[in-house]
């Protein structure tokens, strides 16, 4: 090891970072492999001390190596830590030279800032051993991280992309500039504090923050339903714009394009996959029936087909976390398991419509402020916990039953049955299955024009009344025909 190598600017930065983390200069050099004077037991003791300090930093349920773990008491340090962790944790780049190369354009090269990445650097610096260096074309070859074939990190753009152009847009992650002092007064006035719909929007806002906090692992569904002119689409577009591509959405009007090439754009923590999913049924032409609702939460990354307006063929959205659906028409389902997954908030049509020009201004001027409001709510959830409001699930069950045609059909069939038959407790009272089914369908047609009653519908209603079919005799039991007068 030459003196020149041991005292290079890169190594000096790393040594200073480790010293800031609690090591002596000699210990820092040992951990970086620049010296080899300590015994193995002494090295293990140093590692243990680093580990103990790491555990201390995790006491508040926050892991400082995760990009979303925000220490809001020190916003400036938060921004630095997010940037460093976004790069190192998401893309698994641990070579010291690459770290410095990436962080320099961001101004993240002081002792304090470099210490934010010390753990990952010290763990992997030896194993990299010169591989995956930054090449003259300005990108870092990532190899095969997380199953993505042949991708690179473009230093100039600050994005992951496939090595071969022009497909870079596929893996470009669009994020919002982080400004700890940014506010969002118009967003709060028009949505969170709105006199009519503020409570509904606030519930959704907390749910979105919870989706961020759980890092996309929850599988609950929130439906926001209104008759139009209620601001629900505009609310979700403002949220989508603030979260950038960490909101998985098929909505097309939100402005997701970065305004400049500067790299000071903060990400939320996953190299693929969103932390919240948003669908506007009125925009996408999605048919919300019971079967579609079931697919939203059944299985990992359930693909849902959408018929986009103006598109020649359907597209698909992968549901990999919490979901919000905006709709004018409330879907219905009889499945208890589905109802237990769905919460509902209702919004009313308002007089003061939110013009597109006002929404555009909010998205352009208040994105960082909306992001800060979300981060504040994430911190609040981390400290105090969060439960989905039980009443919202009960509301969906009530509203769904009120308009569910299957429920209404069952009530009609029950009425028809009781006009022709009497339910008893005697198993000797029996009626032939075919005879009863035909008589009910005939009675329904003659008295109400109801033509869509099936044998299965009749059997299902009878079962709810305590009348079962004997498959051996092919007769319904505990029922008898009322004599015609």
Short mmCIF file of C-alpha atoms in Angstrom, two decimals:
data_model
loop_
_atom_site.label_atom_id
_atom_site.label_comp_id
_atom_site.label_asym_id
_atom_site.label_seq_id
_atom_site.Cartn_x
_atom_site.Cartn_y
_atom_site.Cartn_z
CA UNK A 1 0.00 0.00 0.00
CA UNK A 2 1.63 3.27 -1.11
CA UNK A 3 1.40 6.51 0.84
CA UNK A 4 -0.27 8.13 -2.20
CA UNK A 5 -3.04 5.53 -2.23
CA UNK A 6 -3.60 5.73 1.51
CA UNK A 7 -4.01 9.50 1.44
CA UNK A 8 -6.04 9.97 -1.74
CA UNK A 9 -8.98 12.43 -1.54
CA UNK A 10 -11.45 9.56 -1.85
CA UNK A 11 -9.91 7.63 1.02
CA UNK A 12 -9.59 10.78 3.12
CA UNK A 13 -13.32 11.39 2.74
CA UNK A 14 -14.15 7.82 3.74
CA UNK A 15 -11.71 7.85 6.66
CA UNK A 16 -13.18 11.12 7.92
CA UNK A 17 -16.66 9.69 7.56
CA UNK A 18 -15.78 6.68 9.68
CA UNK A 19 -14.07 8.89 12.26
CA UNK A 20 -17.27 10.95 12.42
CA UNK A 21 -19.06 7.67 13.02
CA UNK A 22 -16.96 6.99 16.14
CA UNK A 23 -13.79 5.22 14.94
CA UNK A 24 -10.18 6.27 15.47
CA UNK A 25 -8.07 7.08 12.41
CA UNK A 26 -6.20 3.76 12.61
CA UNK A 27 -9.45 1.81 13.04
CA UNK A 28 -10.97 3.58 10.04
CA UNK A 29 -7.96 2.68 7.87
CA UNK A 30 -8.19 -0.94 9.01
CA UNK A 31 -11.90 -1.13 8.14
CA UNK A 32 -11.19 0.27 4.68
CA UNK A 33 -8.36 -2.19 4.10
CA UNK A 34 -5.72 0.55 3.92
CA UNK A 35 -3.75 -0.88 6.83
CA UNK A 36 -3.42 -4.30 8.39
CA UNK A 37 -2.01 -3.72 11.88
CA UNK A 38 -4.92 -4.83 14.06
CA UNK A 39 -5.43 -8.42 15.14
CA UNK A 40 -8.56 -10.26 14.04
CA UNK A 41 -10.08 -9.93 17.51
CA UNK A 42 -9.45 -6.18 17.50
CA UNK A 43 -11.13 -5.88 14.10
CA UNK A 44 -14.13 -7.84 15.38
CA UNK A 45 -14.35 -5.49 18.36
CA UNK A 46 -14.46 -2.50 16.01
CA UNK A 47 -17.18 -4.15 13.93
CA UNK A 48 -19.17 -4.86 17.09
CA UNK A 49 -18.91 -1.22 18.14
CA UNK A 50 -20.18 -0.10 14.75
CA UNK A 51 -23.01 -2.62 15.03
CA UNK A 52 -23.97 -1.36 18.50
CA UNK A 53 -24.07 2.22 17.23
CA UNK A 54 -26.23 1.09 14.33
CA UNK A 55 -28.69 -0.53 16.74
CA UNK A 56 -28.89 2.71 18.71
CA UNK A 57 -29.90 4.52 15.54
CA UNK A 58 -32.72 2.02 14.96
CA UNK A 59 -34.43 2.43 18.34
CA UNK A 60 -37.24 4.65 17.07
CA UNK A 61 -38.46 2.05 14.52
CA UNK A 62 -36.50 3.88 11.82
CA UNK A 63 -33.73 2.15 9.91
CA UNK A 64 -31.34 4.90 8.69
CA UNK A 65 -30.32 2.82 5.67
CA UNK A 66 -33.86 3.05 4.27
CA UNK A 67 -34.55 6.01 2.05
CA UNK A 68 -37.90 6.76 3.65
CA UNK A 69 -36.62 6.89 7.23
CA UNK A 70 -36.85 10.59 7.84
CA UNK A 71 -35.42 12.45 10.80
CA UNK A 72 -37.51 15.59 10.38
CA UNK A 73 -35.79 17.37 13.28
CA UNK A 74 -32.80 17.93 10.98
CA UNK A 75 -34.25 18.50 7.46
CA UNK A 76 -30.92 19.31 5.82
CA UNK A 77 -29.34 16.10 7.01
CA UNK A 78 -32.50 14.25 5.99
CA UNK A 79 -32.11 15.36 2.38
CA UNK A 80 -28.47 14.25 2.32
CA UNK A 81 -29.29 10.88 3.87
CA UNK A 82 -32.16 10.25 1.48
CA UNK A 83 -29.98 10.99 -1.53
CA UNK A 84 -27.16 8.77 -0.35
CA UNK A 85 -29.42 5.91 0.66
CA UNK A 86 -31.54 6.22 -2.46
CA UNK A 87 -28.43 5.57 -4.52
CA UNK A 88 -26.78 2.92 -2.38
CA UNK A 89 -29.80 0.99 -1.17
CA UNK A 90 -31.75 0.99 -4.40
CA UNK A 91 -28.97 0.25 -6.82
CA UNK A 92 -26.60 -1.75 -4.62
CA UNK A 93 -23.52 0.25 -5.66
CA UNK A 94 -20.89 0.10 -2.95
CA UNK A 95 -17.54 0.85 -4.55
CA UNK A 96 -16.02 3.94 -2.90
CA UNK A 97 -15.12 5.63 -6.18
CA UNK A 98 -18.65 5.21 -7.48
CA UNK A 99 -20.11 6.63 -4.29
CA UNK A 100 -18.00 9.76 -4.55
CA UNK A 101 -18.64 10.08 -8.29
CA UNK A 102 -22.38 10.04 -7.72
CA UNK A 103 -22.44 12.25 -4.65
CA UNK A 104 -20.10 15.00 -5.89
CA UNK A 105 -22.59 16.66 -8.30
CA UNK A 106 -25.08 16.78 -5.45
CA UNK A 107 -22.68 18.46 -3.05
CA UNK A 108 -22.83 15.43 -0.77
CA UNK A 109 -19.12 15.14 -0.02
CA UNK A 110 -18.59 16.60 3.46
CA UNK A 111 -17.55 14.42 6.38
CA UNK A 112 -21.02 14.53 7.89
CA UNK A 113 -22.74 13.54 4.65
CA UNK A 114 -20.34 10.78 3.68
CA UNK A 115 -20.84 9.19 7.10
CA UNK A 116 -24.44 8.48 6.08
CA UNK A 117 -23.18 5.78 3.70
CA UNK A 118 -20.33 4.39 5.78
CA UNK A 119 -22.01 1.12 6.69
CA UNK A 120 -22.69 -0.05 3.15
CA UNK A 121 -19.35 1.18 1.86
CA UNK A 122 -17.34 -0.59 4.55
CA UNK A 123 -19.27 -3.79 4.01
CA UNK A 124 -18.80 -4.02 0.26
CA UNK A 125 -15.68 -2.07 -0.64
CA UNK A 126 -13.45 -5.15 -0.59
CA UNK A 127 -15.86 -7.46 -2.39
CA UNK A 128 -16.20 -5.04 -5.33
CA UNK A 129 -12.41 -5.02 -5.83
CA UNK A 130 -12.34 -2.78 -8.86
CA UNK A 131 -15.38 -4.17 -10.65
CA UNK A 132 -18.28 -2.06 -11.95
CA UNK A 133 -16.21 1.11 -12.33
CA UNK A 134 -17.65 4.24 -13.88
CA UNK A 135 -16.84 4.06 -17.58
CA UNK A 136 -15.97 6.94 -19.96
CA UNK A 137 -19.53 7.05 -21.34
CA UNK A 138 -20.82 8.33 -18.02
CA UNK A 139 -22.68 5.37 -16.64
CA UNK A 140 -22.09 2.63 -14.08
CA UNK A 141 -22.71 -0.94 -15.18
CA UNK A 142 -25.01 -2.47 -12.59
CA UNK A 143 -24.93 -6.01 -13.93
CA UNK A 144 -28.15 -7.73 -12.94
CA UNK A 145 -29.67 -6.08 -9.85
CA UNK A 146 -33.05 -7.34 -8.65
CA UNK A 147 -33.53 -9.45 -11.76
CA UNK A 148 -33.32 -6.56 -14.25
CA UNK A 149 -31.08 -7.58 -17.11
CA UNK A 150 -28.16 -5.47 -18.28
CA UNK A 151 -28.99 -2.08 -16.77
CA UNK A 152 -26.80 0.90 -15.95
CA UNK A 153 -26.97 3.92 -13.66
CA UNK A 154 -26.74 7.11 -15.72
CA UNK A 155 -24.80 9.59 -13.57
CA UNK A 156 -25.73 12.64 -15.65
CA UNK A 157 -29.46 11.92 -15.44
CA UNK A 158 -29.48 10.33 -12.01
CA UNK A 159 -31.56 7.40 -13.27
CA UNK A 160 -31.41 3.68 -13.84
CA UNK A 161 -31.86 2.64 -17.47
CA UNK A 162 -31.24 -0.29 -19.81
CA UNK A 163 -27.74 -0.21 -21.27
CA UNK A 164 -28.98 0.00 -24.85
CA UNK A 165 -30.75 3.21 -25.87
CA UNK A 166 -33.49 4.18 -26.68
CA UNK A 167 -35.20 2.16 -23.94
CA UNK A 168 -33.96 4.24 -21.01
CA UNK A 169 -37.39 5.69 -20.28
CA UNK A 170 -38.62 2.28 -19.13
CA UNK A 171 -36.55 2.45 -15.97
CA UNK A 172 -36.49 6.20 -15.41
CA UNK A 173 -37.71 7.08 -11.93
CA UNK A 174 -39.42 10.48 -11.78
CA UNK A 175 -39.36 12.11 -8.35
CA UNK A 176 -40.13 15.46 -6.76
CA UNK A 177 -37.39 17.92 -5.70
CA UNK A 178 -36.94 17.82 -1.92
CA UNK A 179 -37.33 21.21 -0.24
CA UNK A 180 -37.83 20.96 3.54
CA UNK A 181 -39.20 24.52 3.68
CA UNK A 182 -41.83 24.03 0.95
CA UNK A 183 -45.51 24.42 1.86
CA UNK A 184 -48.80 23.65 0.09
CA UNK A 185 -51.42 26.21 1.26
CA UNK A 186 -53.63 25.96 -1.85
CA UNK A 187 -53.67 22.15 -1.69
CA UNK A 188 -54.70 22.30 1.95
CA UNK A 189 -57.38 24.92 1.28
CA UNK A 190 -58.93 23.16 -1.73
CA UNK A 191 -58.75 19.61 -0.42
CA UNK A 192 -57.71 18.79 3.17
CA UNK A 193 -59.53 21.74 4.77
CA UNK A 194 -62.45 21.90 2.34
CA UNK A 195 -65.74 22.60 4.13
CA UNK A 196 -67.69 19.87 2.29
CA UNK A 197 -65.20 17.18 1.29
CA UNK A 198 -62.23 17.89 3.57
CA UNK A 199 -62.87 14.91 5.87
CA UNK A 200 -62.93 12.46 2.95
CA UNK A 201 -59.75 13.87 1.39
CA UNK A 202 -57.96 13.85 4.76
CA UNK A 203 -58.81 10.15 5.22
CA UNK A 204 -57.35 9.35 1.80
CA UNK A 205 -54.28 11.46 2.55
CA UNK A 206 -53.59 9.47 5.74
CA UNK A 207 -54.14 6.21 3.86
CA UNK A 208 -51.60 7.23 1.20
CA UNK A 209 -49.08 8.10 3.91
CA UNK A 210 -49.68 4.69 5.47
CA UNK A 211 -49.01 3.06 2.11
CA UNK A 212 -45.68 4.90 1.95
CA UNK A 213 -44.82 3.93 5.52
CA UNK A 214 -45.53 0.22 4.91
CA UNK A 215 -43.45 0.43 1.71
CA UNK A 216 -46.14 -0.97 -0.56
CA UNK A 217 -46.94 -4.20 1.32
CA UNK A 218 -50.54 -3.54 2.38
CA UNK A 219 -53.33 -4.80 0.14
CA UNK A 220 -56.36 -2.76 1.20
CA UNK A 221 -58.56 -0.83 -1.21
CA UNK A 222 -60.04 2.64 -0.69
CA UNK A 223 -62.85 3.79 -2.98
CA UNK A 224 -63.65 7.49 -3.30
CA UNK A 225 -67.09 7.84 -4.82
CA UNK A 226 -69.00 10.89 -6.00
CA UNK A 227 -71.26 11.99 -8.82
CA UNK A 228 -68.69 14.27 -10.46
CA UNK A 229 -67.64 17.88 -9.96
CA UNK A 230 -66.37 16.94 -6.50
CA UNK A 231 -62.58 17.30 -6.89
CA UNK A 232 -61.66 13.62 -6.44
CA UNK A 233 -59.80 13.33 -9.75
CA UNK A 234 -57.96 16.60 -9.14
CA UNK A 235 -56.98 15.52 -5.62
CA UNK A 236 -55.48 12.27 -6.89
CA UNK A 237 -53.67 14.04 -9.73
CA UNK A 238 -52.03 16.46 -7.27
CA UNK A 239 -50.95 13.51 -5.08
CA UNK A 240 -49.71 11.57 -8.09
CA UNK A 241 -47.64 14.52 -9.26
CA UNK A 242 -46.09 15.00 -5.82
CA UNK A 243 -45.14 11.33 -5.50
CA UNK A 244 -43.92 11.08 -9.09
CA UNK A 245 -43.46 7.53 -10.25
CA UNK A 246 -43.68 6.24 -6.69
CA UNK A 247 -47.41 6.47 -7.31
CA UNK A 248 -48.33 3.65 -9.69
CA UNK A 249 -51.04 5.22 -11.80
CA UNK A 250 -52.61 4.91 -15.19
CA UNK A 251 -53.86 8.49 -15.03
CA UNK A 252 -52.62 10.53 -17.96
CA UNK A 253 -53.16 14.20 -17.11
CA UNK A 254 -50.75 14.56 -14.22
CA UNK A 255 -47.49 16.31 -15.11
CA UNK A 256 -44.80 13.74 -14.35
CA UNK A 257 -41.96 15.22 -16.40
CA UNK A 258 -38.92 16.67 -14.59
CA UNK A 259 -38.51 20.38 -15.27
CA UNK A 260 -34.72 20.30 -15.35
CA UNK A 261 -31.79 17.92 -15.47
CA UNK A 262 -30.63 18.71 -11.95
CA UNK A 263 -30.20 15.57 -9.88
CA UNK A 264 -31.43 16.92 -6.55
CA UNK A 265 -34.64 14.90 -6.74
CA UNK A 266 -35.60 12.77 -3.77
CA UNK A 267 -36.81 9.19 -4.15
CA UNK A 268 -38.80 7.02 -1.79
CA UNK A 269 -36.94 3.76 -1.65
CA UNK A 270 -37.68 1.00 -4.16
CA UNK A 271 -35.89 0.50 -7.46
CA UNK A 272 -39.07 -0.96 -8.91
CA UNK A 273 -42.69 -0.93 -7.83
CA UNK A 274 -44.85 1.83 -6.44
CA UNK A 275 -45.78 2.54 -2.86
CA UNK A 276 -49.38 3.47 -3.62
CA UNK A 277 -51.64 2.63 -6.58
CA UNK A 278 -54.20 5.03 -8.04
CA UNK A 279 -56.93 4.37 -10.62
CA UNK A 280 -59.54 6.82 -11.87
CA UNK A 281 -62.40 4.67 -13.15
CA UNK A 282 -63.98 7.57 -14.99
CA UNK A 283 -60.75 8.20 -16.92
CA UNK A 284 -59.84 4.59 -17.66
CA UNK A 285 -63.17 2.96 -18.49
CA UNK A 286 -62.53 0.24 -15.91
CA UNK A 287 -65.60 -1.86 -15.09
CA UNK A 288 -65.70 -2.19 -11.32
CA UNK A 289 -67.53 -5.43 -10.63
CA UNK A 290 -67.09 -7.91 -7.79
CA UNK A 291 -64.64 -10.06 -9.72
CA UNK A 292 -62.39 -7.10 -10.54
CA UNK A 293 -62.43 -5.95 -6.92
CA UNK A 294 -61.37 -9.43 -5.83
CA UNK A 295 -58.39 -9.37 -8.20
CA UNK A 296 -57.19 -6.09 -6.69
CA UNK A 297 -56.13 -7.78 -3.47
CA UNK A 298 -55.74 -11.46 -4.37
CA UNK A 299 -52.17 -12.52 -5.07
CA UNK A 300 -49.00 -10.51 -5.45
CA UNK A 301 -48.79 -7.92 -8.23
CA UNK A 302 -52.23 -8.80 -9.57
CA UNK A 303 -52.46 -7.52 -13.18
CA UNK A 304 -55.62 -5.52 -13.90
CA UNK A 305 -56.61 -4.72 -17.49
CA UNK A 306 -57.69 -1.17 -18.27
CA UNK A 307 -59.37 0.13 -21.40
CA UNK A 308 -57.70 3.52 -21.69
CA UNK A 309 -59.56 6.26 -23.49
CA UNK A 310 -58.24 6.73 -27.00
CA UNK A 311 -56.08 3.59 -26.86
CA UNK A 312 -56.42 0.91 -29.52
CA UNK A 313 -55.92 -1.95 -27.07
CA UNK A 314 -56.19 -2.49 -23.30
CA UNK A 315 -53.28 -1.79 -20.97
CA UNK A 316 -52.56 -3.37 -17.59
CA UNK A 317 -51.68 -1.99 -14.18
CA UNK A 318 -49.95 -4.14 -11.55
CA UNK A 319 -51.38 -3.75 -8.07
CA UNK A 320 -48.47 -4.14 -5.64
CA UNK A 321 -49.68 -2.28 -2.57
CA UNK A 322 -52.49 -0.11 -1.28
CA UNK A 323 -55.01 0.99 -3.90
CA UNK A 324 -57.26 4.02 -4.33
CA UNK A 325 -60.06 3.96 -6.90
CA UNK A 326 -61.99 7.09 -7.88
CA UNK A 327 -65.41 6.30 -9.33
CA UNK A 328 -68.78 7.86 -10.05
CA UNK A 329 -70.56 4.50 -9.88
CA UNK A 330 -70.18 2.43 -6.73
CA UNK A 331 -69.31 -1.23 -7.46
CA UNK A 332 -71.20 -4.03 -5.72
CA UNK A 333 -70.17 -7.38 -4.31
CA UNK A 334 -71.72 -10.08 -2.14
CA UNK A 335 -68.40 -11.57 -1.01
CA UNK A 336 -67.69 -10.90 2.65
CA UNK A 337 -63.92 -11.26 2.14
CA UNK A 338 -64.01 -8.57 -0.53
CA UNK A 339 -66.14 -6.24 1.58
CA UNK A 340 -63.71 -6.61 4.46
CA UNK A 341 -60.89 -5.29 2.25
CA UNK A 342 -62.68 -2.22 0.93
CA UNK A 343 -63.17 1.15 2.61
CA UNK A 344 -65.38 3.88 1.18
CA UNK A 345 -65.41 7.66 1.40
CA UNK A 346 -68.06 9.73 -0.33
CA UNK A 347 -67.60 13.22 -1.76
CA UNK A 348 -70.27 15.70 -2.79
CA UNK A 349 -70.52 17.82 -5.90
CA UNK A 350 -69.33 21.33 -5.08
CA UNK A 351 -70.20 24.72 -6.56
CA UNK A 352 -66.66 26.07 -6.81
CA UNK A 353 -65.13 23.79 -9.45
CA UNK A 354 -61.36 23.39 -9.36
CA UNK A 355 -60.29 24.67 -12.76
CA UNK A 356 -57.50 22.86 -14.58
CA UNK A 357 -55.38 26.03 -14.52
CA UNK A 358 -55.58 26.12 -10.71
CA UNK A 359 -54.74 22.43 -10.46
CA UNK A 360 -51.78 22.87 -12.82
CA UNK A 361 -50.46 25.67 -10.60
CA UNK A 362 -50.76 23.44 -7.53
CA UNK A 363 -48.89 20.61 -9.25
CA UNK A 364 -46.09 22.88 -10.43
CA UNK A 365 -45.70 25.12 -7.36
CA UNK A 366 -46.74 22.94 -4.44
CA UNK A 367 -45.46 19.44 -5.29
CA UNK A 368 -42.60 19.68 -2.80
CA UNK A 369 -44.98 21.09 -0.18
CA UNK A 370 -47.46 18.23 -0.68
CA UNK A 371 -44.52 15.86 -0.38
CA UNK A 372 -43.59 17.47 2.95
CA UNK A 373 -47.17 17.10 4.21
CA UNK A 374 -47.03 13.40 3.33
CA UNK A 375 -43.66 12.97 5.04
CA UNK A 376 -45.02 14.67 8.16
CA UNK A 377 -47.93 12.22 8.16
CA UNK A 378 -45.55 9.28 7.61
CA UNK A 379 -43.57 10.41 10.65
CA UNK A 380 -46.79 10.76 12.66
CA UNK A 381 -47.83 7.20 11.71
CA UNK A 382 -44.40 5.87 12.66
CA UNK A 383 -44.70 7.48 16.09
CA UNK A 384 -48.39 6.91 16.83
CA UNK A 385 -49.56 4.06 14.58
CA UNK A 386 -52.52 3.96 12.19
CA UNK A 387 -55.71 1.94 11.80
CA UNK A 388 -58.03 2.00 8.81
CA UNK A 389 -61.28 3.62 10.03
CA UNK A 390 -63.70 0.73 10.64
CA UNK A 391 -66.69 2.88 9.73
CA UNK A 392 -65.41 3.30 6.17
CA UNK A 393 -65.56 -0.47 5.59
CA UNK A 394 -69.03 -0.65 7.13
CA UNK A 395 -70.13 2.21 4.87
CA UNK A 396 -69.04 0.31 1.76
CA UNK A 397 -71.00 -2.78 2.85
CA UNK A 398 -74.12 -0.67 3.45
CA UNK A 399 -73.90 1.32 0.22
CA UNK A 400 -73.04 -1.76 -1.82
CA UNK A 401 -76.08 -3.64 -0.49
CA UNK A 402 -78.35 -0.65 -1.11
CA UNK A 403 -77.72 -0.66 -4.84
CA UNK A 404 -76.74 -4.30 -5.40
CA UNK A 405 -79.07 -5.78 -8.05
CA UNK A 406 -78.30 -9.28 -6.78
CA UNK A 407 -79.63 -8.34 -3.35
CA UNK A 408 -82.76 -6.84 -4.90
CA UNK A 409 -83.27 -9.93 -7.07
CA UNK A 410 -83.07 -12.19 -4.02
CA UNK A 411 -85.74 -10.12 -2.28
CA UNK A 412 -87.99 -10.42 -5.34
CA UNK A 413 -87.54 -14.20 -5.49
CA UNK A 414 -88.33 -14.51 -1.78
CA UNK A 415 -91.57 -12.60 -2.38
CA UNK A 416 -92.52 -14.85 -5.32
CA UNK A 417 -91.84 -18.00 -3.31
CA UNK A 418 -93.96 -16.86 -0.37
CA UNK A 419 -96.85 -16.09 -2.73
CA UNK A 420 -96.96 -19.74 -3.88
CA UNK A 421 -95.36 -21.76 -1.09
CA UNK A 422 -95.21 -22.00 2.69
CA UNK A 423 -91.99 -22.64 4.60
CA UNK A 424 -92.43 -25.30 7.32
CA UNK A 425 -90.33 -27.20 9.85
CA UNK A 426 -91.56 -30.63 8.72
CA UNK A 427 -89.09 -32.65 6.62
CA UNK A 428 -92.07 -34.57 5.23
CA UNK A 429 -93.20 -31.43 3.42
CA UNK A 430 -91.50 -31.69 0.02
CA UNK A 431 -91.85 -30.21 -3.47
CA UNK A 432 -90.27 -31.45 -6.68
CA UNK A 433 -87.30 -29.26 -7.63
CA UNK A 434 -88.20 -28.86 -11.31
CA UNK A 435 -91.85 -28.18 -10.53
CA UNK A 436 -91.04 -25.47 -7.98
CA UNK A 437 -88.39 -23.78 -10.14
CA UNK A 438 -90.67 -23.64 -13.17
CA UNK A 439 -93.60 -22.35 -11.15
CA UNK A 440 -91.57 -19.52 -9.64
CA UNK A 441 -90.10 -18.45 -12.99
CA UNK A 442 -93.57 -18.55 -14.56
CA UNK A 443 -95.08 -16.56 -11.69
CA UNK A 444 -92.30 -13.97 -11.93
CA UNK A 445 -92.80 -13.57 -15.66
CA UNK A 446 -96.57 -13.21 -15.36
CA UNK A 447 -96.51 -10.75 -12.48
CA UNK A 448 -93.41 -8.59 -13.01
CA UNK A 449 -91.86 -9.42 -16.36
CA UNK A 450 -88.77 -10.76 -14.54
CA UNK A 451 -87.07 -13.04 -17.10
CA UNK A 452 -83.54 -13.36 -15.63
CA UNK A 453 -84.30 -15.63 -12.67
CA UNK A 454 -82.33 -18.89 -12.86
CA UNK A 455 -82.71 -22.20 -11.04
CA UNK A 456 -79.52 -21.35 -9.15
CA UNK A 457 -81.02 -18.02 -8.02
CA UNK A 458 -84.10 -19.81 -6.68
CA UNK A 459 -82.07 -22.48 -4.91
CA UNK A 460 -79.82 -19.83 -3.32
CA UNK A 461 -82.83 -17.87 -2.00
CA UNK A 462 -84.51 -21.03 -0.67
CA UNK A 463 -81.32 -21.96 1.15
CA UNK A 464 -81.28 -18.55 2.84
CA UNK A 465 -84.83 -19.35 4.04
CA UNK A 466 -83.77 -22.71 5.48
CA UNK A 467 -85.06 -24.84 2.59
CA UNK A 468 -82.52 -27.32 1.19
CA UNK A 469 -82.53 -29.67 -1.77
CA UNK A 470 -82.35 -33.45 -1.25
CA UNK A 471 -80.15 -34.61 -4.11
CA UNK A 472 -81.26 -38.25 -3.72
CA UNK A 473 -84.96 -37.52 -4.20
CA UNK A 474 -84.47 -34.27 -6.15
CA UNK A 475 -86.98 -32.52 -3.91
CA UNK A 476 -86.94 -29.41 -1.72
CA UNK A 477 -87.66 -30.18 1.95
CA UNK A 478 -89.57 -28.20 4.60
CA UNK A 479 -91.78 -26.45 2.05
CA UNK A 480 -95.27 -27.04 0.69
CA UNK A 481 -97.46 -25.50 -1.99
CA UNK A 482 -100.22 -23.12 -0.97
CA UNK A 483 -103.50 -24.43 -2.45
CA UNK A 484 -105.01 -22.17 -5.08
CA UNK A 485 -108.23 -20.61 -3.84
#
